[in-house]
Each structure stands twice: as structure tokens, then as C-alpha cells.
XYZ file of C-alpha atoms in Angstrom:
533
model
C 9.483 50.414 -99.773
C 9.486 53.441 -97.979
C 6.849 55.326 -100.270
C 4.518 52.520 -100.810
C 4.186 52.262 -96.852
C 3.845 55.461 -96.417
C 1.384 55.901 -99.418
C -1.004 52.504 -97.870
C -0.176 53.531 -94.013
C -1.599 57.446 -94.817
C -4.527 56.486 -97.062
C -5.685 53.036 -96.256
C -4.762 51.892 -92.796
C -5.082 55.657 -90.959
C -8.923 55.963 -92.764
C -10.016 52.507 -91.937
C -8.501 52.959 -88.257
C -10.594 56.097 -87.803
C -13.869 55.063 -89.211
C -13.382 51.459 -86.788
C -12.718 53.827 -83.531
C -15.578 56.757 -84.680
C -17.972 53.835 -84.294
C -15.933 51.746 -81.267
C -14.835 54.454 -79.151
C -17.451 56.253 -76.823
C -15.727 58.888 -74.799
C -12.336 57.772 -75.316
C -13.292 54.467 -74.295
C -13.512 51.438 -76.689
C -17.254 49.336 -76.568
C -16.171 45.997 -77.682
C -19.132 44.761 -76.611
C -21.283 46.644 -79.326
C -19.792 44.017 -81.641
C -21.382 41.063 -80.144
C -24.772 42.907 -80.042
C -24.499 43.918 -83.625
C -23.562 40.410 -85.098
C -26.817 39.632 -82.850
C -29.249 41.561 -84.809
C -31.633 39.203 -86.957
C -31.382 41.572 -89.635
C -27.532 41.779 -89.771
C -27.392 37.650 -89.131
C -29.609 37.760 -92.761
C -27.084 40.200 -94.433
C -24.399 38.080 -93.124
C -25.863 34.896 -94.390
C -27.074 36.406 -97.936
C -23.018 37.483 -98.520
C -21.917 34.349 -97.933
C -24.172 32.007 -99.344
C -24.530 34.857 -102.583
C -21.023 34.391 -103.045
C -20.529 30.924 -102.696
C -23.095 30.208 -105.031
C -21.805 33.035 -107.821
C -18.578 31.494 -107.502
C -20.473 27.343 -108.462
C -22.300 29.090 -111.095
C -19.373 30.573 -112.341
C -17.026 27.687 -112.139
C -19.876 25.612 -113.983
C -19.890 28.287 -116.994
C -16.745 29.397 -117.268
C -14.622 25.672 -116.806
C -15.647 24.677 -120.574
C -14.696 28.083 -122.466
C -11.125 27.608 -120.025
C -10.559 24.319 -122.020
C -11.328 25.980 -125.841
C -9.475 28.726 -125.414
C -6.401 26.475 -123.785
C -6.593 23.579 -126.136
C -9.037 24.610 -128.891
C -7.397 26.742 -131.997
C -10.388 28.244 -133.890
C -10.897 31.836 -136.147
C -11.229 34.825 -134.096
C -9.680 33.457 -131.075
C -8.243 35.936 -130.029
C -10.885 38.402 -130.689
C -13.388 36.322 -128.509
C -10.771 36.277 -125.694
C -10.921 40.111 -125.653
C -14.567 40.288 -126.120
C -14.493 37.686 -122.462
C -12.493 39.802 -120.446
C -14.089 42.841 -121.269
C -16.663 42.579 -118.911
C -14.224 41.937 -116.021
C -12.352 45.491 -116.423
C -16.381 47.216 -116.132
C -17.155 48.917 -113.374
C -19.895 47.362 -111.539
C -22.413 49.997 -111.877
C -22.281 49.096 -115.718
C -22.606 45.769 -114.956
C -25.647 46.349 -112.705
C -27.066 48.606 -115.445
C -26.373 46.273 -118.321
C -28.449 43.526 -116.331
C -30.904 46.198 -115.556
C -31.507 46.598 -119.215
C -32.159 42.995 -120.060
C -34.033 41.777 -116.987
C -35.244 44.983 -114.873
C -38.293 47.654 -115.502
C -38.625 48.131 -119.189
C -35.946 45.270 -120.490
C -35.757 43.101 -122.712
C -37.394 40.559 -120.900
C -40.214 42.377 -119.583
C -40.984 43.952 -123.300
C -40.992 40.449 -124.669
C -42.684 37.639 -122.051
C -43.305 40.581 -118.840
C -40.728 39.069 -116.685
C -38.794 40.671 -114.473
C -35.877 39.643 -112.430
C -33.857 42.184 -111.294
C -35.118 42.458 -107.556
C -34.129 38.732 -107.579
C -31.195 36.975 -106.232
C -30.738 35.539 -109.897
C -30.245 38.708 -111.234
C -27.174 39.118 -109.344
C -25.839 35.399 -109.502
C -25.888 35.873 -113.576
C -24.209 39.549 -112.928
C -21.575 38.222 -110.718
C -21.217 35.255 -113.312
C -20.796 38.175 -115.964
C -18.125 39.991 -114.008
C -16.160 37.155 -113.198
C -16.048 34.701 -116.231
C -13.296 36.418 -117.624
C -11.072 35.067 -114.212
C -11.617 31.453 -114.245
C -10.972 31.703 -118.306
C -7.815 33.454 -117.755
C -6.355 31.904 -114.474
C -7.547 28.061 -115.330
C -6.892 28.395 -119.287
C -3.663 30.308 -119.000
C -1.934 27.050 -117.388
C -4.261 24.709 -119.048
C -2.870 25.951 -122.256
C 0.826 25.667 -120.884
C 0.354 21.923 -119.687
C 2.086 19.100 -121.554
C -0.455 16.983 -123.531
C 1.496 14.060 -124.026
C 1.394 13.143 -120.249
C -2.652 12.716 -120.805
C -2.293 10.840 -123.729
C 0.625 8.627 -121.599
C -1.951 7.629 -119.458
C -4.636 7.050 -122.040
C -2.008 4.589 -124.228
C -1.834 3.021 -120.459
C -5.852 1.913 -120.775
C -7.134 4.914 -118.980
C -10.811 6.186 -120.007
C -10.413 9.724 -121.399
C -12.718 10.734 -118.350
C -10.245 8.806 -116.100
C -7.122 10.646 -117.423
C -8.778 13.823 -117.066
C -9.162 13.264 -113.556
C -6.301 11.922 -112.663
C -3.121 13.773 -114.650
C -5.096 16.763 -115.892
C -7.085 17.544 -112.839
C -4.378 17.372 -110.040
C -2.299 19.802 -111.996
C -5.238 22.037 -112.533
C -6.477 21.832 -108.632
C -4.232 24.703 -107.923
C -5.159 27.091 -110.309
C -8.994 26.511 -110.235
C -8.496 27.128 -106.222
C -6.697 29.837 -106.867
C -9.629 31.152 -109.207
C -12.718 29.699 -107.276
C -11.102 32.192 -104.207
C -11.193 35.328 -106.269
C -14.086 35.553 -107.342
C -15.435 34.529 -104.229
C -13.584 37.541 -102.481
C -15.049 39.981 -105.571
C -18.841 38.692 -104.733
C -18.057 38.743 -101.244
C -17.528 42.459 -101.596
C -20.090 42.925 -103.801
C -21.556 46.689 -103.859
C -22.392 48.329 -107.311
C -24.436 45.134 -108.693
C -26.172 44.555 -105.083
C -27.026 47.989 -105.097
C -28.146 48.372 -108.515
C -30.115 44.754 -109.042
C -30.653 43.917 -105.099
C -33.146 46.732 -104.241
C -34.650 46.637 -100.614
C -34.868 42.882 -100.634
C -31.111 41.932 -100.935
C -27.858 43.520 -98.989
C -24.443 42.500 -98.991
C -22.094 43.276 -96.432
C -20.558 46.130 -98.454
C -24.086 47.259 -98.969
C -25.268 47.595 -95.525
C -21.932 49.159 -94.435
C -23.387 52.262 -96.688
C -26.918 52.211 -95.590
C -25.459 52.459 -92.222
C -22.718 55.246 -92.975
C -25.073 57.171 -95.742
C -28.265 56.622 -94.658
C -29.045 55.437 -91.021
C -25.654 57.410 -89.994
C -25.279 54.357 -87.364
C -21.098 54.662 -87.264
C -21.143 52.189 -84.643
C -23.100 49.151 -86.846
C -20.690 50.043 -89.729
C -17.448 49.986 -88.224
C -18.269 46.910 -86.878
C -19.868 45.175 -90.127
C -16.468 46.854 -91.243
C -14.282 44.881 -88.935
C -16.152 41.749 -89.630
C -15.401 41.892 -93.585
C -11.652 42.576 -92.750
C -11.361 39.087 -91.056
C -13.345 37.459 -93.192
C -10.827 38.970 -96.397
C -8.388 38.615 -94.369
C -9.000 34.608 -94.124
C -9.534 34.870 -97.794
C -6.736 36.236 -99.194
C -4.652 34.033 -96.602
C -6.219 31.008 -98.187
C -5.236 32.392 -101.516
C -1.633 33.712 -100.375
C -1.447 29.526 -99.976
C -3.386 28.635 -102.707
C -0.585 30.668 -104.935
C 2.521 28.909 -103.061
C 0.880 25.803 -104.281
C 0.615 26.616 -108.263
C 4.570 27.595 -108.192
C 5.341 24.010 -107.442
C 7.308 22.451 -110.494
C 4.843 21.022 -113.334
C 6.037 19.902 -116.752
C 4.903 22.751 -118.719
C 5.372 23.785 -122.749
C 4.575 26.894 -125.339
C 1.107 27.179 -125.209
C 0.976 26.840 -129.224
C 2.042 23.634 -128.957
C -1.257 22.659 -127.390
C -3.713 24.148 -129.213
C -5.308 22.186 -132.389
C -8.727 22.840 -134.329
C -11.246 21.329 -132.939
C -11.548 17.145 -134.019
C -14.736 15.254 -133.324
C -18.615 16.129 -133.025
C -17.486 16.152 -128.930
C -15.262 19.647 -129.459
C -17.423 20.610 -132.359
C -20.151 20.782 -129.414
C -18.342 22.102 -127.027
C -16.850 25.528 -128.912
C -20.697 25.822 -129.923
C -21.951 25.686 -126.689
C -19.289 28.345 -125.287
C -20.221 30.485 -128.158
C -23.867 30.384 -127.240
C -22.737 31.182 -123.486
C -20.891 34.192 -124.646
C -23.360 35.256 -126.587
C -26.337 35.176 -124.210
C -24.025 35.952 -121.014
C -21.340 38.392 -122.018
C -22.962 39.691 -125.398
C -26.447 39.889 -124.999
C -26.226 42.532 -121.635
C -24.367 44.988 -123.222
C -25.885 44.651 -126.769
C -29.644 45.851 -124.983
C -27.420 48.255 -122.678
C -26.512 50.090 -126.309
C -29.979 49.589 -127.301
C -31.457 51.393 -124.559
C -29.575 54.310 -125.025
C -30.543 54.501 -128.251
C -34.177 54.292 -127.532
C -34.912 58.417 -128.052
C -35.086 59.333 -131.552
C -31.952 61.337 -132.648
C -29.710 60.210 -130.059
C -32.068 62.265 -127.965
C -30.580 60.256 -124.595
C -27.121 61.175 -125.083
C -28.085 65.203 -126.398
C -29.941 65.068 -123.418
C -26.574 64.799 -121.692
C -25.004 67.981 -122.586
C -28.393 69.938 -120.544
C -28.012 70.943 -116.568
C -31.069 70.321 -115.216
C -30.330 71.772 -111.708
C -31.751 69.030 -109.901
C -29.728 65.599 -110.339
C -26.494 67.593 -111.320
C -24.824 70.799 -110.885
C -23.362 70.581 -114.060
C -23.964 68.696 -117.313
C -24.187 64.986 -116.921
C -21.239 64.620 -120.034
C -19.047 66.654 -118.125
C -18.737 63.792 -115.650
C -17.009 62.094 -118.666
C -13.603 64.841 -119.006
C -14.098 64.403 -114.973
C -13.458 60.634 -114.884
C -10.640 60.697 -117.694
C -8.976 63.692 -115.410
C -8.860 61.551 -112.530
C -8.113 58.580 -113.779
C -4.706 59.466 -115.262
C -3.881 61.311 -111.674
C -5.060 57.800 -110.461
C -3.166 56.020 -112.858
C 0.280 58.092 -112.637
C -0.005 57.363 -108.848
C -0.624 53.487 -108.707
C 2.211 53.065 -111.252
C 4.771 55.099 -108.859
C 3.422 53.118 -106.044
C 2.907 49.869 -107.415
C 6.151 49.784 -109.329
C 8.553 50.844 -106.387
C 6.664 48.355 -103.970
C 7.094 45.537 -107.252
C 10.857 46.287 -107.514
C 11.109 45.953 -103.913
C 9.408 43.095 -103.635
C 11.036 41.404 -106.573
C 14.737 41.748 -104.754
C 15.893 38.432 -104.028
C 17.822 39.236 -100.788
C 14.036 40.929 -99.850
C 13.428 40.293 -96.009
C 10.291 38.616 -94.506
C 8.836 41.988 -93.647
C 9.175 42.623 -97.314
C 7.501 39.598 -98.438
C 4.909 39.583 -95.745
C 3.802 43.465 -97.628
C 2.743 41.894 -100.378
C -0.099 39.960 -98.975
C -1.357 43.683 -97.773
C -1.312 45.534 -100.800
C -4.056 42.727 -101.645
C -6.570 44.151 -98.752
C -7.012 46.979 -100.679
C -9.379 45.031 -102.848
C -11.279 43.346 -100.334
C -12.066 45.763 -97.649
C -15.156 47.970 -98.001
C -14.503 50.388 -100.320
C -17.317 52.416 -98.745
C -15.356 52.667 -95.136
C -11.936 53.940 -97.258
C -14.154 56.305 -98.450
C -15.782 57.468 -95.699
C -12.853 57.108 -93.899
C -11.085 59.937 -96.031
C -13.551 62.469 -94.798
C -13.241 62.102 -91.428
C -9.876 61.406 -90.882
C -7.923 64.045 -93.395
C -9.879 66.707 -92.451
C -7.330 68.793 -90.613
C -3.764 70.073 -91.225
C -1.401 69.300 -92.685
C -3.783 66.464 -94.688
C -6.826 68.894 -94.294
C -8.263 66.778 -98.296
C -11.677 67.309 -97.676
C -12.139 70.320 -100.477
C -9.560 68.871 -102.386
C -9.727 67.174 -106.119
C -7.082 65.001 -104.977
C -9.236 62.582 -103.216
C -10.487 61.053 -105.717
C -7.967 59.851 -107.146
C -6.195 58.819 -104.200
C -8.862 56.569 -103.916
C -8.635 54.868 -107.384
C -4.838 54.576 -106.467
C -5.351 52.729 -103.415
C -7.467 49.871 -105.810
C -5.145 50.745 -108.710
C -1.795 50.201 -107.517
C -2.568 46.191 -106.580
C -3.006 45.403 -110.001
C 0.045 47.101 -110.890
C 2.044 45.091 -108.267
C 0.739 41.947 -109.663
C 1.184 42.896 -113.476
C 4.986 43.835 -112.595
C 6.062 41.129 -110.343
C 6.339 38.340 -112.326
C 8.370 39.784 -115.026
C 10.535 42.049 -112.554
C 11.482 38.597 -111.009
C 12.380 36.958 -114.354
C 15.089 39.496 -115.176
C 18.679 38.001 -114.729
C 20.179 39.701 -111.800
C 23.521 38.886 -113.207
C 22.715 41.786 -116.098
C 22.073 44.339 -112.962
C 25.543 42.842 -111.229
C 27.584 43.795 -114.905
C 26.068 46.846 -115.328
C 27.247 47.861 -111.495
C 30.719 46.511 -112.248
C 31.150 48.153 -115.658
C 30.542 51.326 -113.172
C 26.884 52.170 -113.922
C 24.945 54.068 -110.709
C 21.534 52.063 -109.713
C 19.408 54.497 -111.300
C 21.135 53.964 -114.551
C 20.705 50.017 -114.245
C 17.193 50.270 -114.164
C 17.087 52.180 -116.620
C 19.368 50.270 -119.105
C 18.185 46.897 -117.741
C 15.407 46.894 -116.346
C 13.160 49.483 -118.073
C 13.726 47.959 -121.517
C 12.819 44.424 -120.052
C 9.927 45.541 -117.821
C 8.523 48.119 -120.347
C 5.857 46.626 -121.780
C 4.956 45.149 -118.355
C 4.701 48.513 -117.146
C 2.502 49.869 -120.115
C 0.106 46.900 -119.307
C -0.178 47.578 -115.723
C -0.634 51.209 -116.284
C -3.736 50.222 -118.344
C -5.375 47.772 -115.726
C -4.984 50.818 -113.436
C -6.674 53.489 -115.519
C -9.502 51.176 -116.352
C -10.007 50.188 -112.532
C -9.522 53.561 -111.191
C -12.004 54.617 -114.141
C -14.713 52.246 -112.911
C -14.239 52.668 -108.898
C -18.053 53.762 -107.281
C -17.802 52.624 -103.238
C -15.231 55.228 -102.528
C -15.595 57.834 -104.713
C -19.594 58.383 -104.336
C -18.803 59.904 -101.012
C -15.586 62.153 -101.872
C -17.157 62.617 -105.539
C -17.967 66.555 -104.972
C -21.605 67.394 -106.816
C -19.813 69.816 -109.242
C -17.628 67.217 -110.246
C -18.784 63.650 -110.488
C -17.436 61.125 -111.990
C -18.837 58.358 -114.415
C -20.276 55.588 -111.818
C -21.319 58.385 -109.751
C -23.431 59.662 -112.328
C -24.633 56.751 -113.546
C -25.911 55.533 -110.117
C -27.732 59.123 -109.559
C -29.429 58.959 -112.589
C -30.683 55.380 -111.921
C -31.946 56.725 -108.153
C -34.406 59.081 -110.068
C -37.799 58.569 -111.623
C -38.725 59.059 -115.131
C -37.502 57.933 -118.590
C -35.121 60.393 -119.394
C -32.893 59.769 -116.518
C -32.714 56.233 -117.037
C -32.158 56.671 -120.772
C -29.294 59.252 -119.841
C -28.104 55.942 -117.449
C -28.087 53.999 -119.866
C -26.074 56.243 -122.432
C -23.469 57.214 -119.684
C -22.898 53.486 -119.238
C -22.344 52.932 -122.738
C -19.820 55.645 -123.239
C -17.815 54.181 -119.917
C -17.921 50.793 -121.426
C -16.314 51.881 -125.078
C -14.178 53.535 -122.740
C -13.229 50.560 -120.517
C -13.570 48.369 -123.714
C -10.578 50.491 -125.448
C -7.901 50.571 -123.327
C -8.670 46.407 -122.836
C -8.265 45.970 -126.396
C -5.486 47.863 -126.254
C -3.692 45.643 -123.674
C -4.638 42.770 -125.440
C -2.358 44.242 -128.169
C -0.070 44.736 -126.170
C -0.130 41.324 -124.781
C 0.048 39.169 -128.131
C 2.449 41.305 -129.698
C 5.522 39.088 -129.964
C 8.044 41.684 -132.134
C 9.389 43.171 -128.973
C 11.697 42.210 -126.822
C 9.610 41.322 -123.781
């Protein structure tokens, strides 16, 4: 543990600390009172309503969607399965700037929408309820379906031989076992529109502001420290209470249910009822997931002769100091730095955690490597400028930054990938290994690394594609010479005329092959069933 607290103490806590007393702390004296007048302001009262209320109803309209395509893919066996489960959680590994762009493309100036009937929604809140639906569909699918699929069918036929309506059983054997999981999923993707920033920014324009938002109109723009850090401390309760919730939420789903191999539960569709259904999810996918990216493509593609993406290659000395592609070889740079990072970090903190003689303190570190997540990017960001800017962590020039900051939202993902597998190995193999006379190091790497191996290869590809996609901290630390992807994509779309908003548009395709690869790639990794994990 000793690296991972060190690694989180240094570059999460000590940044976040500094930013909350730069704004707190006049003349070495702390102005609690500012936070009462701040939370008074009508105009920060409307930015705290709009978050809430934004995410609660992104995480309905999300549950409403994504509840039906949880069933097919748990229960439903149909061709290209799998290949539709890939194409559904691709949009959940996008960065958020390529989300906001995507939706830009279909509904905003010059979409889709506009060309065809001259609508336009994207300085409308139902711009970004569809954009947070688009982000997040892939979560309820996997958290709700990934039990669903595991759960015993012949207790809800029990209770239908018994003279229960289908409708009844549903509710009352399916449902109940459910309850945790779609808890479980209802609270995450309330705390990812909660901290909503790229698609706010992107599709909210002056009108709308999220919490995340305002914190970097206030740091960036209005340079108001004191209304940031505490809009700051007010989203680090309100996670806080989130992820608490959750930390229950996911006590509750290990409690013991009856559950089987998940291809004993899947059948092809029987009945004009499931016949309907898969249709309907189809049509969902197609006009939610599909239909955004398939006009982001087509945008790019708008200049004759790939003109958009040629256009690329040019320094034009006023939106870049370099060539916008060469933010491409910048993001792939950092992200493996990011990547190698969160995997050293997340994997020592997993094997700690995963000890079964691990201490409360031990246990109670793994609800904090969630607030990573949760708390404004923007402040970690900012943070890092302010408070390693003298010796010996004097960062401010340095590359490293970056990709310190993917780390920080990397290594999470890793811990959670790891975990569960690091706890399934039999610690009787580690206890004959030591009494055959093999050193520690040497046990983990004949018994655990050939167990946890493919684990590990997953979790190192969640991390790359995260720390690929991460905007709120890097578009302060991002130096101009070298920015990365979402940086560049978000600078373009700040600028008038065409040509920057086709080069936008062809940056955001190339991230989202990008992102799109290494998912499929997981996926591969996932369903292949010759190893030995």
C-alpha cells in the first residue's frame, strides 16, 4: 500500500487541498463564511439545481432505454451478439468531447437535423440528456445484464407453475434479485452526469452549466479561486454521499443468490413478444449509439479528397503551435506513460486490497481510490499547477503531468478490473508455493501472474483508453506545443469557420477508431475461453 498512498496522497489529495485553501484562505486565515455566500448566489443556486435535476433525469432516461437491451443480451441468444455488445459499450470508453462532438454533428449548427427539417438542439437540455444516455447505456447493459444473465430461470418459471402472471413473477422473484444491481447502476451513472464537463461544455453553451462546468469558468475564465474551491468542496460531499451510497449498494449485490453459467440462460428469441423486443433494441442502437457516430464520420468526410483530415497535417500558427495530427503521436505517448503508471498503482493497491488478513484501514482505501472519478477533474488539474510548482516536485514544465493526470482516473479502473479475480485465487496455492520454499516475489509470479494475467491485460486496456480520452485535467497542464487529442478537439470547436470544425470532426473520428480498437480488443480478450483464466 505504501506506493499507492503515496502516489493518491502526492497527486490527488495535496492538489485538491491547495486549490480548496488558494480560494479559502485570506492571509493565512480560513473564510468559511465565503461558502455560505457563494451557495447564496442565484446564479450558483441555478447551476446547482441544473446538476442535479440534469442528472437525475439522464440517469430515468437511461434506465428507461437501456433496461430492455439488459434483458436481450442476458436472456436473448441471437446472430451477432456479441458483435452488438461491443458495438454498445463502445461509446462508454469515448471521451466526452467525442461524445459532445458526435451529438454536435447530428443535432447542432450544420447537422443532420438542421440539413434535413432546420432543427437544432444542441443548446438544449435534450441534447445532453440523449448524450449522457449515449455515454452511459453501455453501464446499465453491462451491470444489470451481466447478473441477469447469471440468474437461475427455473425459480421464475417456479413461481409461474405456482399461478403467478408472467408480469407478477417478474416483479416478485426477478425484480428483488435485480434491485441491487440496477441500484448499483442507476448510482453510476448518476455520479458520471453529476460530473458532467466535456458534453456540458460542448452541447450546453451559455445557457446550461454543470457543477464541473462552472468550477472552470471560475478557475479559467473569471479567475474567482474563491467561488471554485468552494463549488469544489460542494461536489466532494455530494460524491462523497454518492459513492457511500454505492460502497452499500455493492455490499448488498454480494449477498448469496442462486446463480448459473450464463449460457444456460440464453435461448433465441420465442414469441412475437421477444421478436418485438430485440427489434426495438436494435432500432435504439441504431438511432442512439449508431446514428451519432455514423454523421460524426460523415462530417469529416465532407471536404472533397479527405481535404479535413490533409488539412490536419498544416500549422496554421493561430489555433496550434504545431500540426493538429501531431496531437495524435502526443496522446498515444502519454497514454502508455499513463497506462504503465495506473497498472503499477492500481495493481499493488488491488493485491493489497485483495489480502484476506487486510485491515480496516486497508479496506476503508478502496472506497478512495473511487473519488478520483468523481471530483472535478478541472480542480486536480488546476491543482497541479499551483501546488507542484516548486522543488523537489517543481512539474510545471514537465511532460510528466499529463500523464500523471490520466493515472490518477486510470488506476481506479484498474483496481476494479483486478480485484475480483485477485480475490478468487486459492490462497492455499500461495501457502504451497511458500512451503515448497518459494520467496513472495516468486509466488506471484508462479501463481498469481498466470491466474491474474489476462485480468491484468484487460485492465491495462480500460486504462489506456480512459487516460486517452481524459479533457478536465489535461486542458490546463496540456502545454500548446503539445496537445493532446480532446484538447485539440475542443480548440478547434472554440473557433469559427468550416475548416476548423471539419478538422473537429476528423480528430474525433481518428480518437474514436482509436478508443474503438483497443475495446474490441478487450472484448477478445474477454470471450476468449482457451486460456486458463
Amino acid at each position: 500500500m505504501a506506493l499507492p498512498v503515496a502516489f493518491f496522497a502526492v497527486f490527488f489529495a495535496w492538489p485538491v487541498a491547495a486549490i480548496v485553501a488558494r480560494g479559502l484562505k485570506v492571509d493565512g486565515v480560513w473564510q468559511f463564511g465565503r461558502m455560505a455566500d457563494v451557495v447564496a448566489q442565484p446564479d450558483i443556486r441555478h447551476v446547482l439545481w441544473f446538476t442535479t435535476w440534469q442528472a437525475v433525469a439522464s440517469t430515468a432516461l437511461t434506465l428507461l432505454l437501456a433496461l430492455p437491451a439488459a434483458y436481450v443480451f442476458a436472456r436473448l441468444d441471437f446472430p451477432g451478439r456479441h458483435l452488438l455488445r461491443a458495438v454498445v459499450t463502445v461509446p462508454f470508453v469515448l471521451p466526452t468531447v467525442v461524445v459532445g462532438t458526435a451529438f454536435l454533428a447530428l443535432v447542432g449548427r450544420g447537422g443532420l437535423l438542421d440539413d434535413l427539417w432546420g432543427v437544432r438542439l444542441d443548446t438544449t437540455v435534450w441534447a445532453i440528456l440523449l448524450a449522457h444516455v449515449f455515454f452511459n447505456y453501455a453501464v446499465v447493459v453491462r451491470t444489470v445484464g451481466g447478473l441477469w444473465a447469471q440468474l437461475d430461470p427455473r425459480q421464475e418459471q417456479a413461481a409461474r407453475m405456482l399461478g403467478a402472471s408472467p408480469l407478477r413473477a417478474w416483479r416478485k422473484v426477478t425484480l428483488p434479485a435485480l434491485a441491487p444491481a440496477v441500484a448499483a447502476a442507476a448510482l453510476m451513472v448518476f455520479l458520471f452526469t453529476f460530473t458532467s464537463f466535456g458534453v456540458v461544455q460542448i452541447l450546453g453553451g451559455p445557457t446550461f452549466s454543470t457543477l464541473e462546468v462552472e468550477i472552470y469558468r471560475q478557475t479559467s475564465e473569471v479567475f474567482d479561486l474563491s467561488t471554485a474551491a468552494v463549488l469544489t468542496l460542494v461536489q466532494f460531499v455530494a460524491v462523497g454521499a454518492i459513492l457511500a451510497v454505492h460502497a452499500w449498494t455493492v455490499r448488498r449485490r454480494e449477498t448469496a443468490l442462486r446463480l448459473v453459467d450464463p449460457k444456460m440462460t440464453a435461448r433465441r428469441p420465442r414469441g412475437a413478444g421477444q421478436w418485438a423486443l430485440l427489434a426495438g433494441v436494435l432500432v435504439t442502437v441504431a438511432l442512439l449509439l449508431v446514428l451519432p457516430l455514423g454523421v460524426l464520420v460523415q462530417r469529416s468526410l465532407d471536404a472533397p479528397g479527405f481535404g479535413y483530415y490533409r488539412a490536419l497535417t498544416d500549422a496554421d500558427g493561430g489555433t496550434f503551435l504545431v500540426a493538429p495530427l501531431h496531437a495524435v503521436w502526443i496522446s498515444l505517448e502519454y497514454a502508455f506513460a499513463a497506462t504503465a503508471v495506473a497498472v503499477l498503482i492500481g495493481g499493488l493497491a488491488a493485491a493489497a486490497l485483495a489480502r484476506r488478513d487486510a485491515g480496516r484501514l486497508v479496506r476503508g482505501f478502496d472506497a478512495l481510490l473511487m473519488l478520483p472519478l468523481g471530483v472535478s477533474a478541472v480542480t486536480v488539474g488546476f491543482g497541479f499547477l499551483i501546488s507542484l510548482d516548486r522543488p523537489p516536485l517543481d512539474l510545471r514544465q514537465s511532460w510528466v503531468l499529463v500523464p500523471l493526470a490520466q493515472a490518477l482516473v486510470g488506476a481506479p479502473f484498474v483496481v476494479r478490473t483486478m480485484l475480483p479475480v485477485l480475490r478468487a485465487v486459492d490462497g492455499r496455492l500461495r501457502e504451497a508455493a511458500a512451503v515448497l520454499g518459494a520467496p513472495p516475489w516468486r509466488v506471484w509470479r508462479e501463481v498469481d501472474l498466470p491466474l491474474v494475467r489476462r485480468a491484468l491485460l484487460i485492465a491495462a486496456g480500460f486504462a489506456f483508453a480512459v487516460s486517452l480520452g481524459e479533457f478536465g485535467a489535461t486542458v490546463f497542464i496540456a502545454r500548446p506545443d503539445n496537445p493532446t487529442l480532446p484538447v485539440a478537439v475542443a480548440r478547434l470547436l472554440s473557433r469559427p469557420g468550416d475548416l476548423n470544425y471539419g478538422q473537429a470532426m476528423a480528430l474525433s473520428t481518428i480518437l474514436m477508431v482509436v478508443c474503438a480498437a483497443a475495446l474490441l480488443l478487450l472484448e477478445r480478450l474477454r470471450t476468449d475461453r482457451t486460456g486458463e483464466f
